[in-house]
XYZ file of C-alpha atoms in Angstrom:
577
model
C 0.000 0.000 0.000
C 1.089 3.725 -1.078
C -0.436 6.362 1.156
C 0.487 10.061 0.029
C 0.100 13.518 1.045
C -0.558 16.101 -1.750
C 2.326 16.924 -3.997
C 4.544 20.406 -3.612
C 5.301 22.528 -3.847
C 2.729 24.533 -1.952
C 3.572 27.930 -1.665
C 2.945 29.558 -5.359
C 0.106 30.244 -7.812
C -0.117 26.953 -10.157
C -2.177 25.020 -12.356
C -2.906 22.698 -9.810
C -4.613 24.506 -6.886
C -1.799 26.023 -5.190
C -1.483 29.900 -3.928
C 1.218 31.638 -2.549
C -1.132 32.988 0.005
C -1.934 29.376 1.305
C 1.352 28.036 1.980
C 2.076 24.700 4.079
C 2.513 26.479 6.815
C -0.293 26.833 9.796
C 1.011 29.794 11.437
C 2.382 31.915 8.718
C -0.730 30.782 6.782
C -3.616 31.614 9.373
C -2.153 33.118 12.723
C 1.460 35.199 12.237
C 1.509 35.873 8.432
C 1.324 39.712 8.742
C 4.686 39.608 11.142
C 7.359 39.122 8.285
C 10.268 38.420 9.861
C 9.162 37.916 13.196
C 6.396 35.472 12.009
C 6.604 31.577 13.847
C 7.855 29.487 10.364
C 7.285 25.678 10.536
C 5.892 22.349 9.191
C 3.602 19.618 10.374
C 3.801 16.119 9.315
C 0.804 14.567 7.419
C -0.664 13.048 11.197
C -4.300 11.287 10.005
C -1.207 9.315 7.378
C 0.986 8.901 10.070
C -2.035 7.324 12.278
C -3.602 4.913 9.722
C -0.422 3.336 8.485
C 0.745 2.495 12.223
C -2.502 0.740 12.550
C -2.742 -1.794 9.923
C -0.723 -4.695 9.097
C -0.603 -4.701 5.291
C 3.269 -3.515 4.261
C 2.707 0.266 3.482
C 4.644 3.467 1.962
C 4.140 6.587 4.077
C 4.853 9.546 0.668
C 4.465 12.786 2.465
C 5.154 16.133 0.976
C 6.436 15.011 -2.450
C 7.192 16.505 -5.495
C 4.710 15.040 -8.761
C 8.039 13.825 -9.950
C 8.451 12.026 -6.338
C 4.783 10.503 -6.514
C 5.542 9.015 -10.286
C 8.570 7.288 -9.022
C 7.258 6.494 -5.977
C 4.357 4.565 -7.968
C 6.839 3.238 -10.680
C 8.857 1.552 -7.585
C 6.959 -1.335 -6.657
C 3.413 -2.715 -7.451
C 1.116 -1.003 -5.033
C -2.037 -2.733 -5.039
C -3.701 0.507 -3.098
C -2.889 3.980 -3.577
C -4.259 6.487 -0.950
C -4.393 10.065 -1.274
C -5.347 12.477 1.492
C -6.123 16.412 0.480
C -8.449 18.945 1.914
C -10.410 20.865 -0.255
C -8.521 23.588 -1.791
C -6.024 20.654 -3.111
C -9.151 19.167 -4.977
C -7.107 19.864 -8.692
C -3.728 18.111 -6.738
C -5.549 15.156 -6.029
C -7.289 15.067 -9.374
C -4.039 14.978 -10.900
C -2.553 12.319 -8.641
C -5.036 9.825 -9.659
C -4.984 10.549 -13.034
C -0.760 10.204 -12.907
C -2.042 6.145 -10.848
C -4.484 5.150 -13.883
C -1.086 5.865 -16.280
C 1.436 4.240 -14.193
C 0.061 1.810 -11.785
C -3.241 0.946 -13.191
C -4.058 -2.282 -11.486
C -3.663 -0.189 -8.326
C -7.028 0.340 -6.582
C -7.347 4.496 -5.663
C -8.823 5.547 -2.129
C -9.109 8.760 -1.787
C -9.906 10.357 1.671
C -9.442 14.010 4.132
C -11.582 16.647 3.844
C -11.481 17.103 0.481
C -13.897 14.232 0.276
C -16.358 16.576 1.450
C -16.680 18.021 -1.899
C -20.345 17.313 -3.169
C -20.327 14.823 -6.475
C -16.762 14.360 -5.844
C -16.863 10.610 -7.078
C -17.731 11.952 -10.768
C -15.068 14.965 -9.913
C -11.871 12.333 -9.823
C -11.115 8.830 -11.133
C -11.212 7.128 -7.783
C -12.589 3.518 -7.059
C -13.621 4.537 -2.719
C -13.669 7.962 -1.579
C -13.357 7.836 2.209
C -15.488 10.215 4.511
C -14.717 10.292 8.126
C -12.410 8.620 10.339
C -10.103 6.622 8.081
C -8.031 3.937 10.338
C -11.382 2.235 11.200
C -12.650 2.490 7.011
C -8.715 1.115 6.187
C -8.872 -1.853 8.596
C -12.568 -2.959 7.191
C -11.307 -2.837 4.024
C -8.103 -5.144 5.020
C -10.171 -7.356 7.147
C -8.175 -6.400 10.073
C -10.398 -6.013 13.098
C -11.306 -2.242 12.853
C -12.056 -2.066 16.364
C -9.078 -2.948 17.725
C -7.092 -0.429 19.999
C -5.505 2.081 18.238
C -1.238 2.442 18.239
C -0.292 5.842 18.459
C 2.686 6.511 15.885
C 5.808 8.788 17.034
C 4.942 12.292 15.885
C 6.848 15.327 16.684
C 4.755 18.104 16.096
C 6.387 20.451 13.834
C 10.033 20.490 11.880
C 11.613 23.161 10.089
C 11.247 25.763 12.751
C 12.105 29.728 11.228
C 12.319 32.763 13.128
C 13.896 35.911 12.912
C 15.901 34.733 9.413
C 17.085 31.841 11.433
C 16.754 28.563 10.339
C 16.828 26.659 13.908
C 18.361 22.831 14.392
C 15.473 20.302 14.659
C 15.560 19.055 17.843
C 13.007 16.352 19.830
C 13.729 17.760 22.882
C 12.437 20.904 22.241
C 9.865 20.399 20.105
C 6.287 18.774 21.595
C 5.105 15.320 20.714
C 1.646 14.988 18.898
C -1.032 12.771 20.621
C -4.023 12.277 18.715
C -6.736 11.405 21.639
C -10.460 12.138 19.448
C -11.352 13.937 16.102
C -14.313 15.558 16.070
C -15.662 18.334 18.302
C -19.522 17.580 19.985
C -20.451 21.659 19.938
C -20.655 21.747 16.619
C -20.031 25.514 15.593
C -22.206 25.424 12.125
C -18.730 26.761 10.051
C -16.660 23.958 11.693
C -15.455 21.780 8.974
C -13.825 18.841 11.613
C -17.269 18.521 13.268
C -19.119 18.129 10.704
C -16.725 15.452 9.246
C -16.537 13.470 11.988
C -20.285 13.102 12.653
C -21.735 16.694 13.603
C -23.324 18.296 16.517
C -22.776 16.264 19.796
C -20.389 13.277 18.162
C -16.894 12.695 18.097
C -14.456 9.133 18.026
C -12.213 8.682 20.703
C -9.050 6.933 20.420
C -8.413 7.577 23.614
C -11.234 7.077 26.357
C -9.061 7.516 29.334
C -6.734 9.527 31.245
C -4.712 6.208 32.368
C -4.765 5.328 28.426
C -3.559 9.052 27.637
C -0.739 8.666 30.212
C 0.246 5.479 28.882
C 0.708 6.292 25.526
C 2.707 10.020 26.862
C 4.731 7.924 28.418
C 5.482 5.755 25.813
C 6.202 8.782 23.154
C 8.230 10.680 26.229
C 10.599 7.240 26.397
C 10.891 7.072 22.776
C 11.246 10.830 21.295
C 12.853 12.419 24.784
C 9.988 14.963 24.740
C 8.526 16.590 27.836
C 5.230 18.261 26.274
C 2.407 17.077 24.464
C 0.399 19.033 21.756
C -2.886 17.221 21.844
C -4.664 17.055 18.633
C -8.128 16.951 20.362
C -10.825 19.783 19.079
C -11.736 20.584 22.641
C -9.544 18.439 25.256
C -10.783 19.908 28.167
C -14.326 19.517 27.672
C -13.647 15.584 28.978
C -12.763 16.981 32.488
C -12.970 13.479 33.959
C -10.549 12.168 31.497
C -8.401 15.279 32.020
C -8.441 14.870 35.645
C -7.635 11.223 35.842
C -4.196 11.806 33.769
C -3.287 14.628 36.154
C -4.151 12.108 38.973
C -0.939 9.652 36.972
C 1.308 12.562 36.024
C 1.098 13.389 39.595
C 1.719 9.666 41.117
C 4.669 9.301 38.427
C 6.030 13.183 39.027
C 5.589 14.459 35.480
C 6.442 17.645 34.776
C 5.121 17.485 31.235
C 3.742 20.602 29.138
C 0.555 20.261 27.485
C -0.824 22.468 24.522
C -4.589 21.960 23.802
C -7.746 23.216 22.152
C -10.645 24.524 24.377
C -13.820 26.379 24.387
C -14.027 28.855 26.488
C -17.103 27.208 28.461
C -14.980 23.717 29.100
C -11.766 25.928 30.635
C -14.304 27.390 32.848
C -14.780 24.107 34.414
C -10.741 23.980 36.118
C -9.634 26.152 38.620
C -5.949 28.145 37.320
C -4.665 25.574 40.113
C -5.847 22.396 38.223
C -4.818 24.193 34.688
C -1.212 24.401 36.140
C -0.933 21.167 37.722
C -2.139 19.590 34.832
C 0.787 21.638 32.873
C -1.366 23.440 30.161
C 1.100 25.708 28.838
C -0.666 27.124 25.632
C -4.736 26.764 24.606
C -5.768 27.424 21.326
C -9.616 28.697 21.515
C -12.459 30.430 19.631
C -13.000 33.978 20.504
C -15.754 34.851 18.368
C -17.644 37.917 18.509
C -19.554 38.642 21.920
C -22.499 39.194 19.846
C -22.326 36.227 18.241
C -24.711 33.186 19.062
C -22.302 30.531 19.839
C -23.494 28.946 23.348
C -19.754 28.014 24.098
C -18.987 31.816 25.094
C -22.193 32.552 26.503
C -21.750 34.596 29.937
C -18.182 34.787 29.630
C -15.581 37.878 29.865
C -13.246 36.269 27.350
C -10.812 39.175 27.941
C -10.748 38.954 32.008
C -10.211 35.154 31.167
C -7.267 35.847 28.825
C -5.203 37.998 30.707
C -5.760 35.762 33.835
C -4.455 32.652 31.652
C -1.429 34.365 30.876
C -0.398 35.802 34.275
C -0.615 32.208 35.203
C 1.834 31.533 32.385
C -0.303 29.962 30.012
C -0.126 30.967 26.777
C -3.490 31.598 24.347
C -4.199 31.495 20.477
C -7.368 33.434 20.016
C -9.416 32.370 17.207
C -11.546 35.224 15.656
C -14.455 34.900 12.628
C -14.440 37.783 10.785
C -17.491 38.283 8.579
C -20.180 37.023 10.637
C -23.426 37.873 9.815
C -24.033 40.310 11.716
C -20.667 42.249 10.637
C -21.254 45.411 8.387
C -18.893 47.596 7.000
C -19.819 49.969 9.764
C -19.247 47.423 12.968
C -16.506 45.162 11.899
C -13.652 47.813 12.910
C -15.484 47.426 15.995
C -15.546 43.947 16.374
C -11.926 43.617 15.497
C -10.286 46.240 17.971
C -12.636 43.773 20.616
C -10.462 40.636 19.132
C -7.530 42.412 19.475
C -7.838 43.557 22.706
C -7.755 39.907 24.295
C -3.961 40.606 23.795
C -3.261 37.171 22.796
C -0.218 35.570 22.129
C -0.925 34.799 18.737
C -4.371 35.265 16.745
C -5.810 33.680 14.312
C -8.187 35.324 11.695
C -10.396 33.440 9.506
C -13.515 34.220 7.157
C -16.736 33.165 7.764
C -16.670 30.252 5.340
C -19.081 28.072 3.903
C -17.281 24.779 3.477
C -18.699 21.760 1.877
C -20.014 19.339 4.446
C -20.781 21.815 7.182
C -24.470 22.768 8.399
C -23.135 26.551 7.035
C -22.946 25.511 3.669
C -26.468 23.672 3.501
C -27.668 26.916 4.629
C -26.408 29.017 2.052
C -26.483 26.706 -0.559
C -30.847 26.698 0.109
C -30.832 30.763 0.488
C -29.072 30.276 -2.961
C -26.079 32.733 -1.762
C -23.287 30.559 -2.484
C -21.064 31.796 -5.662
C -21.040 29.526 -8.686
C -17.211 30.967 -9.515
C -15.136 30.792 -7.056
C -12.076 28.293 -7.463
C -12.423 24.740 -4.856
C -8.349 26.365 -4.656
C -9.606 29.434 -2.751
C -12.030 27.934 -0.737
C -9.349 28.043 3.090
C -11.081 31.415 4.888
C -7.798 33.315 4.419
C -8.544 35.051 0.446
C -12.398 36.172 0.044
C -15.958 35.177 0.852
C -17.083 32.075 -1.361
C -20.624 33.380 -0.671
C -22.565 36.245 -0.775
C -22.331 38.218 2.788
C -25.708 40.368 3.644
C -23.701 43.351 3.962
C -19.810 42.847 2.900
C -18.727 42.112 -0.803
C -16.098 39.899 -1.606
C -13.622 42.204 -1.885
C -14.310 43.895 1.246
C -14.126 40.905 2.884
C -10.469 40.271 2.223
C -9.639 43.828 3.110
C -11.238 43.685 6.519
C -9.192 40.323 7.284
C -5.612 41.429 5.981
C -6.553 44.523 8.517
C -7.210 42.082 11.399
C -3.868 40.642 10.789
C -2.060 43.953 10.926
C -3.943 45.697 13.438
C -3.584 42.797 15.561
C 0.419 43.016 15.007
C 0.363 46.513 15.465
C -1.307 47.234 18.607
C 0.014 43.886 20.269
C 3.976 43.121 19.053
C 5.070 40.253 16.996
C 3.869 37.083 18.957
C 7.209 35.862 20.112
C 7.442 38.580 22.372
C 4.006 38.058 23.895
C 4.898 34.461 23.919
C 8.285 35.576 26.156
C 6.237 37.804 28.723
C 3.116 35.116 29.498
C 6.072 32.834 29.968
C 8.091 34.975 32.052
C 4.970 36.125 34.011
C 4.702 32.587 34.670
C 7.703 31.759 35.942
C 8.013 34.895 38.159
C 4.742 33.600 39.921
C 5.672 29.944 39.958
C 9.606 28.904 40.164
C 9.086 29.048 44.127
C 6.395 27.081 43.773
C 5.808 24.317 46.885
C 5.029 21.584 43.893
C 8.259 20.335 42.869
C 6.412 19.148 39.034
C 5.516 22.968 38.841
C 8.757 24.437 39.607
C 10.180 21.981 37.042
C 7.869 22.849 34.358
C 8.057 26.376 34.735
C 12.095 26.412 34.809
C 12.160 24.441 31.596
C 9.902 26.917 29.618
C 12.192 29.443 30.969
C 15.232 28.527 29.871
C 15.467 29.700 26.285
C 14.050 33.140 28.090
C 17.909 32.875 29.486
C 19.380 32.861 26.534
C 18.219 33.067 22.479
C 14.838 34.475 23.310
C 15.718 37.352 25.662
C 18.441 38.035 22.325
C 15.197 37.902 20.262
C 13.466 40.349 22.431
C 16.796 42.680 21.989
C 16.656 42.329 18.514
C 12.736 42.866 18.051
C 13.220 45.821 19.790
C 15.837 47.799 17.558
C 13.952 46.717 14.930
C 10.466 48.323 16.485
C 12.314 51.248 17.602
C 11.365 53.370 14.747
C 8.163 51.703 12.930
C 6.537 51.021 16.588
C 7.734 53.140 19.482
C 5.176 52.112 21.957
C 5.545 48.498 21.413
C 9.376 48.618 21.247
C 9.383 50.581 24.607
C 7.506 47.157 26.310
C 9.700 44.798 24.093
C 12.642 46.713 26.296
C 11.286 46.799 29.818
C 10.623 42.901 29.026
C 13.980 42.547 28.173
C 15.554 44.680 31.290
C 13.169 42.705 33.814
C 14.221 39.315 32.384
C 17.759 40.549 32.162
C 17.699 41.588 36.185
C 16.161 38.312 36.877
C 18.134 35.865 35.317
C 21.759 37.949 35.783
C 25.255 38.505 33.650
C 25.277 35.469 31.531
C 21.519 36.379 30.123
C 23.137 39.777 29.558
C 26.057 38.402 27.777
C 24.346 36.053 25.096
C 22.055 39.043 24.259
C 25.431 40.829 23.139
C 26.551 38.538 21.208
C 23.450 36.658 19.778
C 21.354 39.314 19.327
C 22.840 40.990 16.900
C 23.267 38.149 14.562
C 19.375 37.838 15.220
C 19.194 41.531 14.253
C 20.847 41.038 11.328
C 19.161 37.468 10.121
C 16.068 39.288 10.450
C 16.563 42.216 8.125
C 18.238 39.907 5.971
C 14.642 37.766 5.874
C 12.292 40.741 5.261
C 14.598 41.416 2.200
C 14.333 37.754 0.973
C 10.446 37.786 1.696
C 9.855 41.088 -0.122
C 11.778 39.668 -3.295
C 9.351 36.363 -2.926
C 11.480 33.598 -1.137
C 9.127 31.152 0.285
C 9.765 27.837 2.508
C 8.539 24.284 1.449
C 8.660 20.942 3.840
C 11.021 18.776 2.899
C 9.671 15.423 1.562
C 9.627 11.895 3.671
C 9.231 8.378 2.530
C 8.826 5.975 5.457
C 7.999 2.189 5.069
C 6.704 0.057 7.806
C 6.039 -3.787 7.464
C 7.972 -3.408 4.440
C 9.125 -6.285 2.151
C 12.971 -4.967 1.015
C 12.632 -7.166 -2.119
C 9.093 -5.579 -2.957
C 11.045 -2.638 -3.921
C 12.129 -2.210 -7.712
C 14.094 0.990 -7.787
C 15.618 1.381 -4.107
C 18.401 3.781 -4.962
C 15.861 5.826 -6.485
C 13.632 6.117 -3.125
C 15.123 8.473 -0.697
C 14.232 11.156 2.103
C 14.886 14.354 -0.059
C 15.128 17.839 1.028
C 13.848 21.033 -0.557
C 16.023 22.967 -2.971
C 16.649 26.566 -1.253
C 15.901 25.852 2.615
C 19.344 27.001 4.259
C 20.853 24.966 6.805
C 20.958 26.513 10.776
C 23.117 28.773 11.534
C 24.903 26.661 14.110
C 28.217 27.837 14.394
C 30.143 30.347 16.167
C 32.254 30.934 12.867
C 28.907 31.704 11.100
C 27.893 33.892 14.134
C 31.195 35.622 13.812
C 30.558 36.818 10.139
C 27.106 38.222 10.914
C 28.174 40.437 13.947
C 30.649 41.388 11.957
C 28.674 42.479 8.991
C 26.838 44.975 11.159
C 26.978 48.308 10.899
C 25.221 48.991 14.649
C 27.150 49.283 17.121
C 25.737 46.479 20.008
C 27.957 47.415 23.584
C 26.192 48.218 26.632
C 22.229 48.239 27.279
């Protein structure tokens, strides 16, 4: 069996569905993409893949991120009785293409095609595809295997991102200070009417759990901690708190076995409401990702809640928070959507996400507009991803408007607030100012390890963000620098002296990067074939099969040498505060 992501590369306007302004990317794509330089660059592995070939038996090729050129050799390499192919929508004319290049080159192969992109209505006469998979897919795989497709699942060894970028700095890969991805449910029960995951797995009130237990969760953190060295978890679970039980039972073990793990999760804003800031902190949440919509919005999971009183609270606990904001509700005219973006804003989150009010195939929202008959007939399956222009007709926004109000969001958001690594630096210091004394030893732990890189390369970030803010953003610059003095004070002379020397090698990377960005450099993910259950002799072409790397990505600037070049390149002169 083949499974394969979509082919690259990703980041450019092409024949086949890509746009530059839709990059592989989740952050720069969705959350940090008006920050240039300062934006949070990185990857994530192809994790529904990842999950489904771990849990059959049948030998299988894991294809993820390819080139086309990869694909045909990949399918050229051995006979593949299945080829899978997973895509969300706007790759619809990528995975048209892919099966098209399986008919012509491995035609006995049977084509499954599956991810969200199987949402798209008639899709079957869309593609030449034998099964078209909606839903959970492990279960669907093993049925179709005759493997038992309720046995328990086997969680594969994910680290959650690669090819971290910041500042013009290409940063090592490295397990240890990355998170490990743990896949507990898919699905979310509440159901917002736009959401394209609940309404994929099931709807309103439904999800599948992998994971039914805290002792099961702890088992299987465990078990990734042992084999990838990681001490946090980013769990892939569309609103983890909301199982409180579950939640407390795996605090109950990481408590018993002294775990001082780190735990980023999604949440509504109703389920957080159910902890006390003590349980949130023993339990090690460290970042939440969670809706913020607008407060005159409908959505029963914000109802009675001061969102803002809730956010800055989180983050004087040291808990970091990506708001999630619709812009283009119905409600939103020309005349109240500044409005109801300055009210976003002012959360002061560490990072922010923006996304249009998007009818999506599959989702309650898009029956709804499809029978008011307001959906557009011409608007490319490509540009269907909330970040270009309505697909549909707004009651008082046009689709131009519409993408004007959201690049604002962006900007105003980076404006008034600073670029999110230095928000992400003062919730963690606040933390740790209110915590490293702390009577639990698992807290003090915790809280010192998040700190550390505030020791060293970040507080040299915050040095560097602030020369660079000095002129285009005065007031934010000025907080960038008390930041940077308070952290300095706290942590002593050797915090002082990596700032002068790393900081303005980060000063310089990152004017070097807004240069490169403005002349249209873009990042793609390298590609990775991985085999499990694999028969060596299967394979025709071997040589030919290989973990390749992008052309362009720079390797990290590691070395002192290389460090040594950039200060010296500089024409501003670093000594003293």
């Amino acid at each position: 069996m083949l499974l394969s992501s979509v082919f690259g590369p990703y980041a450019q306007d092409d024949e086949f569905g890509s746009r530059s302004i839709n990059p592989m990317e989740l952050y720069h794509n969705q959350v940090t993409r008006e920050q240039g330089s300062f934006s949070l660059r990185m990857f994530h592995r192809s994790w529904g893949l990842m999950m489904i070939q771990r849990n059959i038996s049948a030998p299988c090729t894991l294809l993820d991120f390819p080139t086309l050129d990869d694909f045909r050799r990949e399918l050229t390499s051995s006979e593949y009785d299945i080829v899978g192919i997973s895509g969300i929508i706007p790759n619809f004319g990528k995975v048209r293409e892919m099966c098209r290049q399986v008919r012509r080159l491995s035609p006995n192969s049977i084509i499954v095609v599956g991810g969200h992109v199987a949402a798209i209505p008639g899709l079957d006469s869309l593609i030449d595809a034998d099964y078209i998979v909606r839903g959970e897919g492990i279960a669907w795989m093993r049925r179709y295997l005759g493997e038992d497709s309720e046995a328990p699942i086997a969680h594969p060894e994910i680290v959650s991102g690669f090819g971290f970028r910041i500042l013009g700095m290409r940063v090592p890969d490295s397990k240890c200070d990355t998170a490990a991805t743990i896949i507990p449910s898919v699905g979310c029960p509440l159901g917002c009417n736009f959401c394209t995951t609940s309404s994929f797995f099931g709807g309103k009130g439904k999800s599948i759990h992998f994971y039914e237990s805290g002792d099961q969760l702890f088992e299987v953190m465990q078990q990734m901690e042992g084999a990838l060295g990681v001490s946090s978890f980013f769990m892939m679970d569309e609103n983890f708190l909301l199982n409180r039980p579950r939640a407390m039972q795996l605090l109950a073990r990481m408590k018993a076995a002294g775990k001082s793990w780190a735990l980023y999760v999604f949440s509504s804003v109703n389920a957080i409401r159910k902890y006390s800031m003590e349980d949130l902190v023993q339990l090690g949440v460290s970042w939440i990702w969670v809706g913020l919509e607008s407060p005159n919005s409908s959505y029963a999971k914000l109802k009675n809640s001061d969102t803002r009183a809730l956010a800055a609270e989180l983050r004087q606990h040291g808990i970091k928070i990506l708001g999630s904001t619709i812009v283009g509700l119905e409600h939103h005219t020309p005349q109240n959507i500044h409005e109801e973006i300055e009210y976003a804003v002012s959360h002061g989150t560490d990072f922010h996400q923006f996304m249009l009010y998007t009818p999506v195939p599959g989702t309650p929202l898009y029956a709804q507009m499809q029978q008011e008959g307001r959906m557009l007939d011409d608007v490319d399956l490509a540009d269907i991803h909330g970040q270009f222009k309505f697909n549909y007709k707004h009651a008082a926004i046009s689709r131009d408007e519409s993408k004007v109000f959201l690049d604002w969001a962006f900007r105003h958001d980076f404006e008034r607030n600073g670029p999110s690594l230095f928000r992400i630096c003062e919730t963690t210091f606040q933390g740790w100012k209110r915590y490293h004394n702390d009577p639990d030893r698992r807290v003090r732990r915790r809280f010192a390890q998040e700190a550390r890189k505030l020791r060293t390369t970040y507080n040299a970030a915050l040095w560097a963000m602030e020369k660079r803010l000095r002129t285009t953003n005065p007031p934010v610059s000025k907080r960038i620098r008390e930041l940077r003095r308070e952290i300095e004070h706290a942590f002593g002379t050797f915090t002082r002296a990596i700032r002068l020397v790393v900081g303005p090698v980060l000063l310089w990377t990152s004017k070097r990067e807004d240069k490169r960005l403005a002349n249209g450099v873009t990042y793609e993910p390298e590609t990775f074939v991985e085999r499990r259950n694999w028969i060596a002799d299967k394979l025709r072409h071997t040589a030919d099969v290989v973990t390749m790397h992008p052309r362009g990505i720079e390797q990290p600037l590691t070395n002192l040498a290389a460090a040594r070049v950039a200060v010296s390149s500089l024409s501003e002169v670093t000594s003293g505060d």
